[in-house]
Coordinates of C-alpha atoms in Angstrom, one line a residue:
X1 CA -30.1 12.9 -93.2
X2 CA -27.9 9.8 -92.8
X3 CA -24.0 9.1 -92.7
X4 CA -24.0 6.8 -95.9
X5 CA -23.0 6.0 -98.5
X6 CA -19.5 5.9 -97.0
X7 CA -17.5 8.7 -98.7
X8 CA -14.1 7.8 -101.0
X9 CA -10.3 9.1 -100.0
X10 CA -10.8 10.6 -103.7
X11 CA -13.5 12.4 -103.6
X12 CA -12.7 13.7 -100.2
X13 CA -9.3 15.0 -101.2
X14 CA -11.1 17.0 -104.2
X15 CA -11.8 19.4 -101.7
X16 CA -10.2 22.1 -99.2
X17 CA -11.5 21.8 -95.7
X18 CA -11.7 24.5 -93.5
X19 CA -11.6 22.2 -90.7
X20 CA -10.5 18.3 -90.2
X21 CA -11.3 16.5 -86.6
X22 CA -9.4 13.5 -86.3
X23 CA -11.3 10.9 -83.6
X24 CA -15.1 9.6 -84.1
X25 CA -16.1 9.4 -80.4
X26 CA -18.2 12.3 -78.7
X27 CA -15.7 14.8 -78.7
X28 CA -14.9 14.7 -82.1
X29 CA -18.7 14.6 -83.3
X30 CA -19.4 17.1 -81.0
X31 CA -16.5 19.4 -82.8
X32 CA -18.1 17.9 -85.8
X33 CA -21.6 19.5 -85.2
X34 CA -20.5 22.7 -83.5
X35 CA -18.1 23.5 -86.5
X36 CA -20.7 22.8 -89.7
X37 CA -23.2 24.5 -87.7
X38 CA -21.1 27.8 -87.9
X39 CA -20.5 27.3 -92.1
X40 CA -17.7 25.8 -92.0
X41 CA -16.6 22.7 -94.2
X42 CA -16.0 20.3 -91.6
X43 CA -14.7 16.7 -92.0
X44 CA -14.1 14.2 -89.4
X45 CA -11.8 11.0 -89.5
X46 CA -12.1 8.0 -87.2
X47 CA -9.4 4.8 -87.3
X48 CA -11.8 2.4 -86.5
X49 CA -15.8 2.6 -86.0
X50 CA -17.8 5.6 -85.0
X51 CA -17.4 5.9 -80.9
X52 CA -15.6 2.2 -81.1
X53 CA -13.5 3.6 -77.9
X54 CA -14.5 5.3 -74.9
X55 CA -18.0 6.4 -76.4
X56 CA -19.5 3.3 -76.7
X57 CA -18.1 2.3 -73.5
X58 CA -18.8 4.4 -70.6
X59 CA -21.4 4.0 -67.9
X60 CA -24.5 5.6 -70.2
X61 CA -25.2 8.3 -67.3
X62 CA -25.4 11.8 -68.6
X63 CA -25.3 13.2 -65.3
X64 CA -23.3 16.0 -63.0
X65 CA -21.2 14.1 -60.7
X66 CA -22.2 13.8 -57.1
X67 CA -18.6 13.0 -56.2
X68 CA -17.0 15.7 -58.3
X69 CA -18.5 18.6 -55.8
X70 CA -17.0 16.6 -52.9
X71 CA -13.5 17.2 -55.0
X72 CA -14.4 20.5 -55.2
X73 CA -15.1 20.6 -58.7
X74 CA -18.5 22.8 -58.1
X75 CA -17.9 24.6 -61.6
X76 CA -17.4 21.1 -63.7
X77 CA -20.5 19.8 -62.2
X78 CA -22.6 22.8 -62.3
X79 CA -21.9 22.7 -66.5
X80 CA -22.7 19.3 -66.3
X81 CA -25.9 20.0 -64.9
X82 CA -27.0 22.3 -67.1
X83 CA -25.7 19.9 -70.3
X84 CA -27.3 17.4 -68.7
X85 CA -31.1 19.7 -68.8
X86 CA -30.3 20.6 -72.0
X87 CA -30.0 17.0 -73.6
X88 CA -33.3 15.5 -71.6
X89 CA -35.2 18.6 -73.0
X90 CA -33.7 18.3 -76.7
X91 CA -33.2 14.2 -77.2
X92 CA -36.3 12.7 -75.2
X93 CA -36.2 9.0 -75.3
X94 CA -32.7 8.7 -76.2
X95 CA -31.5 11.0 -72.8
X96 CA -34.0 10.1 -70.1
X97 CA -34.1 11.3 -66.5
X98 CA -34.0 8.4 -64.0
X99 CA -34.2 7.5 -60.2
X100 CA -31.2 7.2 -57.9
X101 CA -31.2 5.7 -54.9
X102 CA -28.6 6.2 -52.3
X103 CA -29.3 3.7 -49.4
X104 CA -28.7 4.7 -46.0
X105 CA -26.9 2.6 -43.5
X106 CA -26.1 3.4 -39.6
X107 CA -22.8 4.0 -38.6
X108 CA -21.7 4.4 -42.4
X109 CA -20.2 7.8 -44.2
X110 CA -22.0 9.9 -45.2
X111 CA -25.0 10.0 -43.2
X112 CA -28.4 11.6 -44.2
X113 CA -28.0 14.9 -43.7
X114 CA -24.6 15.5 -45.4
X115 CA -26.1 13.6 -47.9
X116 CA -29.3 15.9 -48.4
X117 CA -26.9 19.0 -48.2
X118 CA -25.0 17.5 -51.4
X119 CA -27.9 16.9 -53.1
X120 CA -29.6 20.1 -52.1
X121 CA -26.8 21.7 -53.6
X122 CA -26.7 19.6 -57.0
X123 CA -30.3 20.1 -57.6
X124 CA -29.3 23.9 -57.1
X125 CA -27.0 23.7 -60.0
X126 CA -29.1 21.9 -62.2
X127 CA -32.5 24.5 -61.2
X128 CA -34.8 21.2 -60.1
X129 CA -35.3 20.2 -57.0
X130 CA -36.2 16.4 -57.3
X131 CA -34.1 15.3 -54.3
X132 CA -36.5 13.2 -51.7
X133 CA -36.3 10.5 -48.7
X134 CA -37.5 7.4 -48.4
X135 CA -38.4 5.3 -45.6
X136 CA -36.7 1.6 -45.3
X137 CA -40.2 0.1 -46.3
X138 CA -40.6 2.1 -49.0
X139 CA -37.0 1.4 -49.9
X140 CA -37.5 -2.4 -49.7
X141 CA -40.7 -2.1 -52.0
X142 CA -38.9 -1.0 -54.3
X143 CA -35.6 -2.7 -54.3
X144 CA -37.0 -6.3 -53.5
X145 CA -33.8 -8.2 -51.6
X146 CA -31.4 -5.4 -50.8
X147 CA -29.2 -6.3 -47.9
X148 CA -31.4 -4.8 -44.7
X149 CA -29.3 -4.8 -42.8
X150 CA -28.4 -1.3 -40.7
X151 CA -30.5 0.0 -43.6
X152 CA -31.8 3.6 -42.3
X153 CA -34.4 4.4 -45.6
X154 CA -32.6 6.1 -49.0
X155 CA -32.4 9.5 -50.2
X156 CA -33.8 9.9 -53.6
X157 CA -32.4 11.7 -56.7
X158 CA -32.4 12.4 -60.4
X159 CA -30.1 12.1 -63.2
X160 CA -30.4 10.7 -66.3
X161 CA -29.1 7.6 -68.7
X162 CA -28.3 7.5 -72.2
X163 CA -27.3 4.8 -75.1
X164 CA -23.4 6.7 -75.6
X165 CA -23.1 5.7 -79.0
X166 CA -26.4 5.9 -80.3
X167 CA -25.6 9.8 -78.9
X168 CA -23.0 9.8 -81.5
X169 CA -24.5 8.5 -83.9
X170 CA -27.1 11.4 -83.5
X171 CA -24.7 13.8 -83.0
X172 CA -23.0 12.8 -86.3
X173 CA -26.4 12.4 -87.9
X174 CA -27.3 16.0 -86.9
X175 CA -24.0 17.5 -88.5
X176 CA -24.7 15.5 -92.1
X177 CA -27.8 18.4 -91.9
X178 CA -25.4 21.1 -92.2
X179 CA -22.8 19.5 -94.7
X180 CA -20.6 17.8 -91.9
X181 CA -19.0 15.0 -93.3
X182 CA -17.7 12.0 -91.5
X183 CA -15.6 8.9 -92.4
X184 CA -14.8 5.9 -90.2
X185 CA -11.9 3.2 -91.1
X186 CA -9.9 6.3 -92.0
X187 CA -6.7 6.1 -90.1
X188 CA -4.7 9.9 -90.0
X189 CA -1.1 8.9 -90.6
X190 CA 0.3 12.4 -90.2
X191 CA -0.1 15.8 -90.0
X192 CA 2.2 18.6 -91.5
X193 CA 1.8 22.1 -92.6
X194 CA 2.6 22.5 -96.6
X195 CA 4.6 25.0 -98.6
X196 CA 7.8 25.6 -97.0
X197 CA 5.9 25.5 -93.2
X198 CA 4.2 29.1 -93.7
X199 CA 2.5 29.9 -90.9
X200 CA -0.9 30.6 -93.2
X201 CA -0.1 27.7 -95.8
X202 CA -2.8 24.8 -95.1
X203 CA -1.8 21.5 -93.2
X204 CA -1.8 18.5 -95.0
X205 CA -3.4 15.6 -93.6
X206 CA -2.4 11.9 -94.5
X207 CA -5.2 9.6 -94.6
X208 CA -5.4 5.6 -95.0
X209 CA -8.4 3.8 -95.6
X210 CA -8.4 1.1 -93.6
X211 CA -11.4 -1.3 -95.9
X212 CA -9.0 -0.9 -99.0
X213 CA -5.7 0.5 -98.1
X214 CA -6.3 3.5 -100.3
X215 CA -4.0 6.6 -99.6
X216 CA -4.5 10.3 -100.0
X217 CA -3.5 13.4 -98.7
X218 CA -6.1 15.8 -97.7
X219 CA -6.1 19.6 -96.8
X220 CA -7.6 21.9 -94.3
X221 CA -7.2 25.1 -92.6
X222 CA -7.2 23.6 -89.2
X223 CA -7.4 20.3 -87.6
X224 CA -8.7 19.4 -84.1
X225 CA -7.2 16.1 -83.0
X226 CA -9.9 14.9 -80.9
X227 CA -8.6 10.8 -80.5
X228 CA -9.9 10.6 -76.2
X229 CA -6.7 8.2 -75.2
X230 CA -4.6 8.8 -78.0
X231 CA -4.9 12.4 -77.8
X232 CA -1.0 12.7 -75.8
X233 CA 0.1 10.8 -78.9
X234 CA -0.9 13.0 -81.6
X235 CA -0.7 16.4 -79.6
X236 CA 2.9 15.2 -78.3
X237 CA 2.9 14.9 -75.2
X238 CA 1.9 11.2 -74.4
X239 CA 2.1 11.5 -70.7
X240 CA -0.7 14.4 -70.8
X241 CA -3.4 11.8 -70.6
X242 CA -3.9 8.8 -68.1
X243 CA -5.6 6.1 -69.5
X244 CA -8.2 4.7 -67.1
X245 CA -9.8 1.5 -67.5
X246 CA -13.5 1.3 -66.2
X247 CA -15.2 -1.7 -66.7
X248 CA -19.2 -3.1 -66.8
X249 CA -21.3 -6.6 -65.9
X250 CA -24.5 -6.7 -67.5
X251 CA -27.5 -9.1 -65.5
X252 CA -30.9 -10.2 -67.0
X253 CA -33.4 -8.6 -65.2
X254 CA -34.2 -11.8 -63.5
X255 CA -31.6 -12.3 -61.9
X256 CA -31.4 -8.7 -60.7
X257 CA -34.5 -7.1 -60.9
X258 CA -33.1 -3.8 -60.2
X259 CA -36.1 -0.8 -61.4
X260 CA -34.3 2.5 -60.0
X261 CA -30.4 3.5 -60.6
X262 CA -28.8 2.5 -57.2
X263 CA -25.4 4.5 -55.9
X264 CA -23.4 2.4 -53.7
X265 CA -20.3 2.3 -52.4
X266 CA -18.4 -0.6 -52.8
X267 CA -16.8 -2.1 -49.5
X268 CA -13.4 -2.8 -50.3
X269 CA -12.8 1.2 -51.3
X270 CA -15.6 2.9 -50.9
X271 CA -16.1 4.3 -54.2
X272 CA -19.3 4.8 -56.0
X273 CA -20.6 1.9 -57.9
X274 CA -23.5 2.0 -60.0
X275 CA -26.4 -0.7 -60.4
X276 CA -28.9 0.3 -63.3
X277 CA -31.5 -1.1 -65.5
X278 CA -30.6 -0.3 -69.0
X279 CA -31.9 -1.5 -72.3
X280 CA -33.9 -4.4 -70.2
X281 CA -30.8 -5.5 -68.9
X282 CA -29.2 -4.5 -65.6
X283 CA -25.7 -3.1 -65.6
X284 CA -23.1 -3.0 -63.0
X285 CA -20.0 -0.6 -63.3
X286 CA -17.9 0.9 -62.7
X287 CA -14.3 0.2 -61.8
X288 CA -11.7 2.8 -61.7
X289 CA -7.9 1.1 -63.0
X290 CA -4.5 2.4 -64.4
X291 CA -4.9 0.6 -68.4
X292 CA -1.1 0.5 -69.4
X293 CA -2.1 -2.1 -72.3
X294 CA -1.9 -1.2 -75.9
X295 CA -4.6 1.3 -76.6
X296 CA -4.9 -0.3 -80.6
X297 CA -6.2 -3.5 -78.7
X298 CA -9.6 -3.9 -77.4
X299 CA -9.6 -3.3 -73.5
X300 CA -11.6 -6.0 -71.6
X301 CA -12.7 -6.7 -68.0
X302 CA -10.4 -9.0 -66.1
X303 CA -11.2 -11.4 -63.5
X304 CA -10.2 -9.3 -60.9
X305 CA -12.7 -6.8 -61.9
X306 CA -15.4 -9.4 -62.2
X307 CA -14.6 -10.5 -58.6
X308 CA -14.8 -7.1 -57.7
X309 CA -18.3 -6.1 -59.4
X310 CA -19.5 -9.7 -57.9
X311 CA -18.4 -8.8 -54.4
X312 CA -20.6 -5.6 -54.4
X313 CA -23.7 -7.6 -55.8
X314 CA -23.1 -9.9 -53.1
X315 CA -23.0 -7.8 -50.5
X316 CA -25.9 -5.5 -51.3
X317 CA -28.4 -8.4 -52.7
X318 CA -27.1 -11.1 -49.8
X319 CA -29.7 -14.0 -50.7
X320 CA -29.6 -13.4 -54.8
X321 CA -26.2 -15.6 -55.1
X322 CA -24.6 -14.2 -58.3
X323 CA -22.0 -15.5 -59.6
X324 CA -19.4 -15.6 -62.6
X325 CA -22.3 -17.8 -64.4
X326 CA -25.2 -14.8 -64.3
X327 CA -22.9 -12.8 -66.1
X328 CA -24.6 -12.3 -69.8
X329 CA -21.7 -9.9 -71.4
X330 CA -19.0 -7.6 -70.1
X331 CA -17.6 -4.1 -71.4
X332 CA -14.5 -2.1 -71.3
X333 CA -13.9 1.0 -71.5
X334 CA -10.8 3.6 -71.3
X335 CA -11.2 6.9 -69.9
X336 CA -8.8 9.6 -71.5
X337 CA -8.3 11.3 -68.3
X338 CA -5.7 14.8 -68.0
X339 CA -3.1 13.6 -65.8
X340 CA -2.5 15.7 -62.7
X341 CA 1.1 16.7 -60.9
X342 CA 0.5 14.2 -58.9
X343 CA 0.3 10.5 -58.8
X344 CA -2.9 9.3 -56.8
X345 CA -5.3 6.8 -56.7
X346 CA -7.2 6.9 -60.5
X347 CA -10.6 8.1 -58.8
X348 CA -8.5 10.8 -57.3
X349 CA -8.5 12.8 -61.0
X350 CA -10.6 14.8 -62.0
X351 CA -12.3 14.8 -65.0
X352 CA -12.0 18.6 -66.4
X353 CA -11.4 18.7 -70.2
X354 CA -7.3 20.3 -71.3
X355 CA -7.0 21.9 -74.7
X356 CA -3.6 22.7 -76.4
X357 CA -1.9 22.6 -79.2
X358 CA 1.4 21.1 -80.5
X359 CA 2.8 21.8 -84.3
X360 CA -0.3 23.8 -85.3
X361 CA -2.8 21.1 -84.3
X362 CA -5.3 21.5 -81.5
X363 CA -6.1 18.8 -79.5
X364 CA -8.7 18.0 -76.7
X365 CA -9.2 15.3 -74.4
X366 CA -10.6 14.4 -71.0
X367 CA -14.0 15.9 -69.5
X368 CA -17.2 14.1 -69.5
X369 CA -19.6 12.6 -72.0
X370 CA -22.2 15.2 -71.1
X371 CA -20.2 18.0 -71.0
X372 CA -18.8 17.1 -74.9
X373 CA -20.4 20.1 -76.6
X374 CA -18.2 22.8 -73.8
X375 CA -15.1 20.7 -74.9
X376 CA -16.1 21.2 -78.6
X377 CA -16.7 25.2 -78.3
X378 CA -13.7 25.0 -76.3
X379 CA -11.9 23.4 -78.9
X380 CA -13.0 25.8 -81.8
X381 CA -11.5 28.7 -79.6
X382 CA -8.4 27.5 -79.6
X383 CA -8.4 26.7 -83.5
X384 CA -9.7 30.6 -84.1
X385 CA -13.1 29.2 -85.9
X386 CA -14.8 30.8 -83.0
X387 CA -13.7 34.5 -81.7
X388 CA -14.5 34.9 -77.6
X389 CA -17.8 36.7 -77.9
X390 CA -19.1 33.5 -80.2
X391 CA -17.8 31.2 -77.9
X392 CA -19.6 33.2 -75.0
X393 CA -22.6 33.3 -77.0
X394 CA -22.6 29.9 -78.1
X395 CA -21.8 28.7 -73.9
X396 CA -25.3 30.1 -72.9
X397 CA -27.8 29.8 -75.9
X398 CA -30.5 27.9 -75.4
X399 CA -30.8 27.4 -79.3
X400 CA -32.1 23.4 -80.2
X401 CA -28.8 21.4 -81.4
X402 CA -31.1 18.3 -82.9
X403 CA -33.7 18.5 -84.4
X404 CA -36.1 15.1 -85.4
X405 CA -35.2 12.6 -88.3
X406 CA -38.3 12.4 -89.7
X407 CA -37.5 9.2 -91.6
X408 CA -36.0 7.8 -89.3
X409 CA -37.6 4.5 -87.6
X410 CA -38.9 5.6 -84.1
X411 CA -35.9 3.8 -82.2
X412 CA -33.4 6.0 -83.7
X413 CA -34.5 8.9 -81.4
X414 CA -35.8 6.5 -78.6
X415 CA -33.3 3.7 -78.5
X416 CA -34.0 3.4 -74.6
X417 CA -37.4 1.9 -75.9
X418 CA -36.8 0.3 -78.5
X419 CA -36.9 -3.5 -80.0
X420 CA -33.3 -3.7 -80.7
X421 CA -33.6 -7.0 -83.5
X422 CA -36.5 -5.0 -85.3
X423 CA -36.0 -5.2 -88.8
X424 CA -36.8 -1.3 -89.6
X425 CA -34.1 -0.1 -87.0
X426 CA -31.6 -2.9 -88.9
X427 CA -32.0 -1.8 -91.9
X428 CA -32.1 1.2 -91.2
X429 CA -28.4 1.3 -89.3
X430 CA -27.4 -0.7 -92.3
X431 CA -28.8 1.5 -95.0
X432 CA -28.0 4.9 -93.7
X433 CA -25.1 4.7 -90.7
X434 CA -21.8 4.0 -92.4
X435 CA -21.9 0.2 -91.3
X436 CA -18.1 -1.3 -92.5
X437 CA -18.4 -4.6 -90.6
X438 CA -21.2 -7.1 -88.5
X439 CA -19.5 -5.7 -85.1
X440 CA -20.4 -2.1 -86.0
X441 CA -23.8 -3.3 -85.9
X442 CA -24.2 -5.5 -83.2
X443 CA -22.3 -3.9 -80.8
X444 CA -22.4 0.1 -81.8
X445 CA -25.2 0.7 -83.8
X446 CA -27.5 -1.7 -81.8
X447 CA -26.6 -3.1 -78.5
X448 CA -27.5 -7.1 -79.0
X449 CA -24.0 -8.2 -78.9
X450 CA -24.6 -7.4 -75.2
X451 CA -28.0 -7.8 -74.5
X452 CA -28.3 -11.6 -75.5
X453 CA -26.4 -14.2 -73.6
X454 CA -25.5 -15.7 -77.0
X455 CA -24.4 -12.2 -78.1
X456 CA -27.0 -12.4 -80.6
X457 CA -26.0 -15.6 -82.7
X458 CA -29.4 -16.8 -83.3
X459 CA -30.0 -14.1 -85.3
X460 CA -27.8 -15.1 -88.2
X461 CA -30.4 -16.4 -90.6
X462 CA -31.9 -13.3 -90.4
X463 CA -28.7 -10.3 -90.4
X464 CA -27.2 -12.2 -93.2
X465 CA -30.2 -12.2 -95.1
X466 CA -30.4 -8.3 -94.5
X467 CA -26.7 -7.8 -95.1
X468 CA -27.0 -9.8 -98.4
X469 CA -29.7 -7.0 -99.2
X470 CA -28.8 -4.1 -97.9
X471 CA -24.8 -4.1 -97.9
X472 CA -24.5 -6.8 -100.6
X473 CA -22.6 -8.9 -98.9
X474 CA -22.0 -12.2 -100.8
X475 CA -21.7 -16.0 -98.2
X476 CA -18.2 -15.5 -98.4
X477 CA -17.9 -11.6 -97.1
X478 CA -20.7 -13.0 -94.7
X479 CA -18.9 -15.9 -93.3
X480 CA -15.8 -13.4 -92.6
X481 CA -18.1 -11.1 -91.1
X482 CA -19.6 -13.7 -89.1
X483 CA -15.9 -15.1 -87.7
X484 CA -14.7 -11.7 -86.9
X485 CA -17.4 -10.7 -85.1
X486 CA -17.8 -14.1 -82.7
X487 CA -14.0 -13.8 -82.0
X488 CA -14.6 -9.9 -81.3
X489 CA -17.3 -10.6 -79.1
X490 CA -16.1 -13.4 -77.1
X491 CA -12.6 -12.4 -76.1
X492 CA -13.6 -8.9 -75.6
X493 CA -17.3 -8.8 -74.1
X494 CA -17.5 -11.8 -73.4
X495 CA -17.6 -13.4 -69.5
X496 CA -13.9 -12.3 -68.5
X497 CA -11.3 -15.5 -67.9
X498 CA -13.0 -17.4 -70.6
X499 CA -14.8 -17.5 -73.7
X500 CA -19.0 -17.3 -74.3
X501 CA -20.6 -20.4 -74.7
X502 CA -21.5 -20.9 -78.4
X503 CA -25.1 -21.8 -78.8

């Protein structure tokens, strides 16, 4: 079961799809799964890498949303819940529940008991009850140089963290079991609907590869444009979606030795901030800010959001001193929210899913990464390749979606764990999961490119000697790889208002 080798523009076009998604992040490979696990021929496009955008970008929590039932949004949350049960039960090791702590502080909103009423009623939706208080000793034990200040003990709850694009990657790798075929570097140039626009004629679907500028025009029955912020663009109406940036620090442990997932809010606003340990890091995120920039360029964190991560940390670990200089990598990411009527503050959104179509194309966008397979169903509604008494089915069954990859090294399912510069789980990405260039590897299909302060540079020796055997990459493909990838890395994950240090 693997994604390689990376299918042709020819070969593809030999056949008629029943369905084409157009977008590689979770959506699409959700749509992806959903679609070839019904029998149908199923064929997904993405312009760049798998779950390069938003996917690979997003604060790793598969979770409900506390805040969303204080928006009223008790139905999102509660689906979100039971998404979120679902994954921890099916994908152990890659989705893993974790401790939140919400620290408790006199005179400041909310106080304990609202609190425990929210998260009486969140462990409601979800059918757990893992909620629980802690004293301010206990809280100090085990958050060692949190500010104590007015500190009146914590209230304790679950959720659960995730590697986002290793969850695509699955996702995609469990749709290759039933036939689901996927392509990345495989820009969609247009969509029309052939023979003289008949309403039952097939539409035609203009593909460029992007490794070899190959062309071809493909067919299908239906396509799902599935493309998170570009979505509006495709489905025509551009001002549908709201492009948020949110944006990520990542700490050694070290420096932050942070064991449990703290919820904060941040002074300045009062909105939720997380502070998490995550692949033996610790990651701080996120921010919540209007991205007007071109969506074809990489989104990065600015200074301003740096400041405004720092000033948190600051705040909440007083004598730890962190600064600009602690910083080991940064992320961006741009949330393809569904713009409401009116024009509030970008936390004010909500974060339901919006499907609709425009010139016989269906297109989805919004929601939330754990909620990706309701969007999907959702999506196959609309695109009459599932009838309303399948989609009700499919809502509540409890049937597995993943199954194990028996050949698979152990990190693949258990990335959480895992020794990210093994050479088993490298060759393996680089073997098997449609790796086009160095980035895809070091900063999608493994996460070194942010876990390592020099983005992962000392390995060179060793990734060109497994590119040389596994991709066949000669010095001068290597070299090219090598330049794209430190320019990648330091302008766009990088320490934000300058470049990484070359070691």
């Amino acid at each position: 079961m693997t994604l390689g080798p990376r299918p042709t523009l020819a070969s593809l076009s030999e056949q008629n799809w029943d369905l084409i998604v157009i977008g590689g992040g979770i959506t699409g490979a959700g749509v992806l799964l959903e679609a070839a696990r019904l029998g149908y021929r199923t064929l997904l496009l993405e312009q760049a890498d798998f779950a390069w955008g938003t996917s690979s970008r997003s604060s790793k929590m598969v979770h409900g949303g506390l805040r969303y039932i204080a928006q009223g949004q008790v139905r999102l949350t509660r689906d979100a819940l039971r998404e979120r049960e679902r994954l921890l039960r099916e994908l152990p090791g890659l989705v893993e529940r974790a401790t939140y702590l919400f620290p408790l502080r006199k005179g400041r909103f909310p106080g304990r008991w609202p609190m425990t009423a929210l998260l009486g009623l969140y462990d409601f939706l979800a059918g757990i009850r893992d909620r629980a208080y802690l004293s301010t000793e206990e809280l100090l034990k085990r958050v060692p140089g949190l500010d104590d200040q007015g500190l009146g003990g914590a209230l304790s709850y679950t959720d659960a963290l995730t590697d986002d694009c290793r969850l695509v990657l699955r996702t995609l790798l469990e749709a290759a079991r039933y036939q689901g075929r996927a392509m990345n570097y495989a820009r969609v140039t247009g969509v029309s609907r052939g023979d003289g626009d008949a309403a039952t004629a097939p539409l035609r679907v203009a593909v460029r590869d992007l490794t070899d500028d190959a062309t071809a025009t493909l067919t299908a029955h239906a396509v799902i444009n599935a493309t998170g912020a570009w979505a509006g663009q495709l489905g025509g109406d551009a001002e549908r979606i709201r492009p948020l940036r949110g944006s990520h620090l990542f700490f050694s442990a070290e420096r932050l030795p942070v064991r449990d997932c703290l919820t904060v809010l941040h002074p300045r606003d009062q909105r939720p901030v997380f502070i998490f340990p995550w692949e033996g890091v610790v990651c701080v995120g996120t921010t919540d800010l209007d991205h007007p920039e071109d969506l074809n360029r990489e989104p990065r964190a600015s200074e301003q959001e740096m400041d405004y991560l720092l000033e948190l940390l600051n705040q909440q670990f007083p004598r730890a001193g962190l600064g600009a200089g602690d910083v080991l990598s940064s992320m961006a990411g741009v949330r393809p929210v569904i713009r409401s009527s009116r024009a509030g503050k970008p936390s004010s959104e909500k974060r339901d899913h919006a499907v609709w179509e425009h010139d016989s194309v269906i297109s989805v966008s919004g929601g939330k990464l754990t909620t990706f397979r309701l969007s999907a169903l959702d999506a196959l509604l609309a695109a009459g390749l599932l009838d309303r008494t399948g989609w009700r089915r499919a809502r509540r069954s409890n049937v597995p979606l993943y199954a194990p990859i028996p050949e698979a090294p152990a990190q693949v399912d258990e990335f959480l764990h895992g020794n990210q510069d093994d050479d088993a789980l490298l060759s393996w990405c680089l073997e098997h999961e449609a790796v086009v260039h160095l980035d895809d590897l070091l900063l999608r299909r493994t996460r070194l490119g942010l876990l390592r302060r020099d983005g992962g540079l000392s390995l060179h020796d060793r990734l060109q000697g497994l590119a040389a055997d596994k991709l066949g990459w000669d010095a001068a493909r290597w070299q090219q790889e090598w330049q794209r990838y430190r320019r990648l890395r330091d302008e766009y994950y990088g320490v934000p208002g300058r470049l990484a240090e070359a070691s």
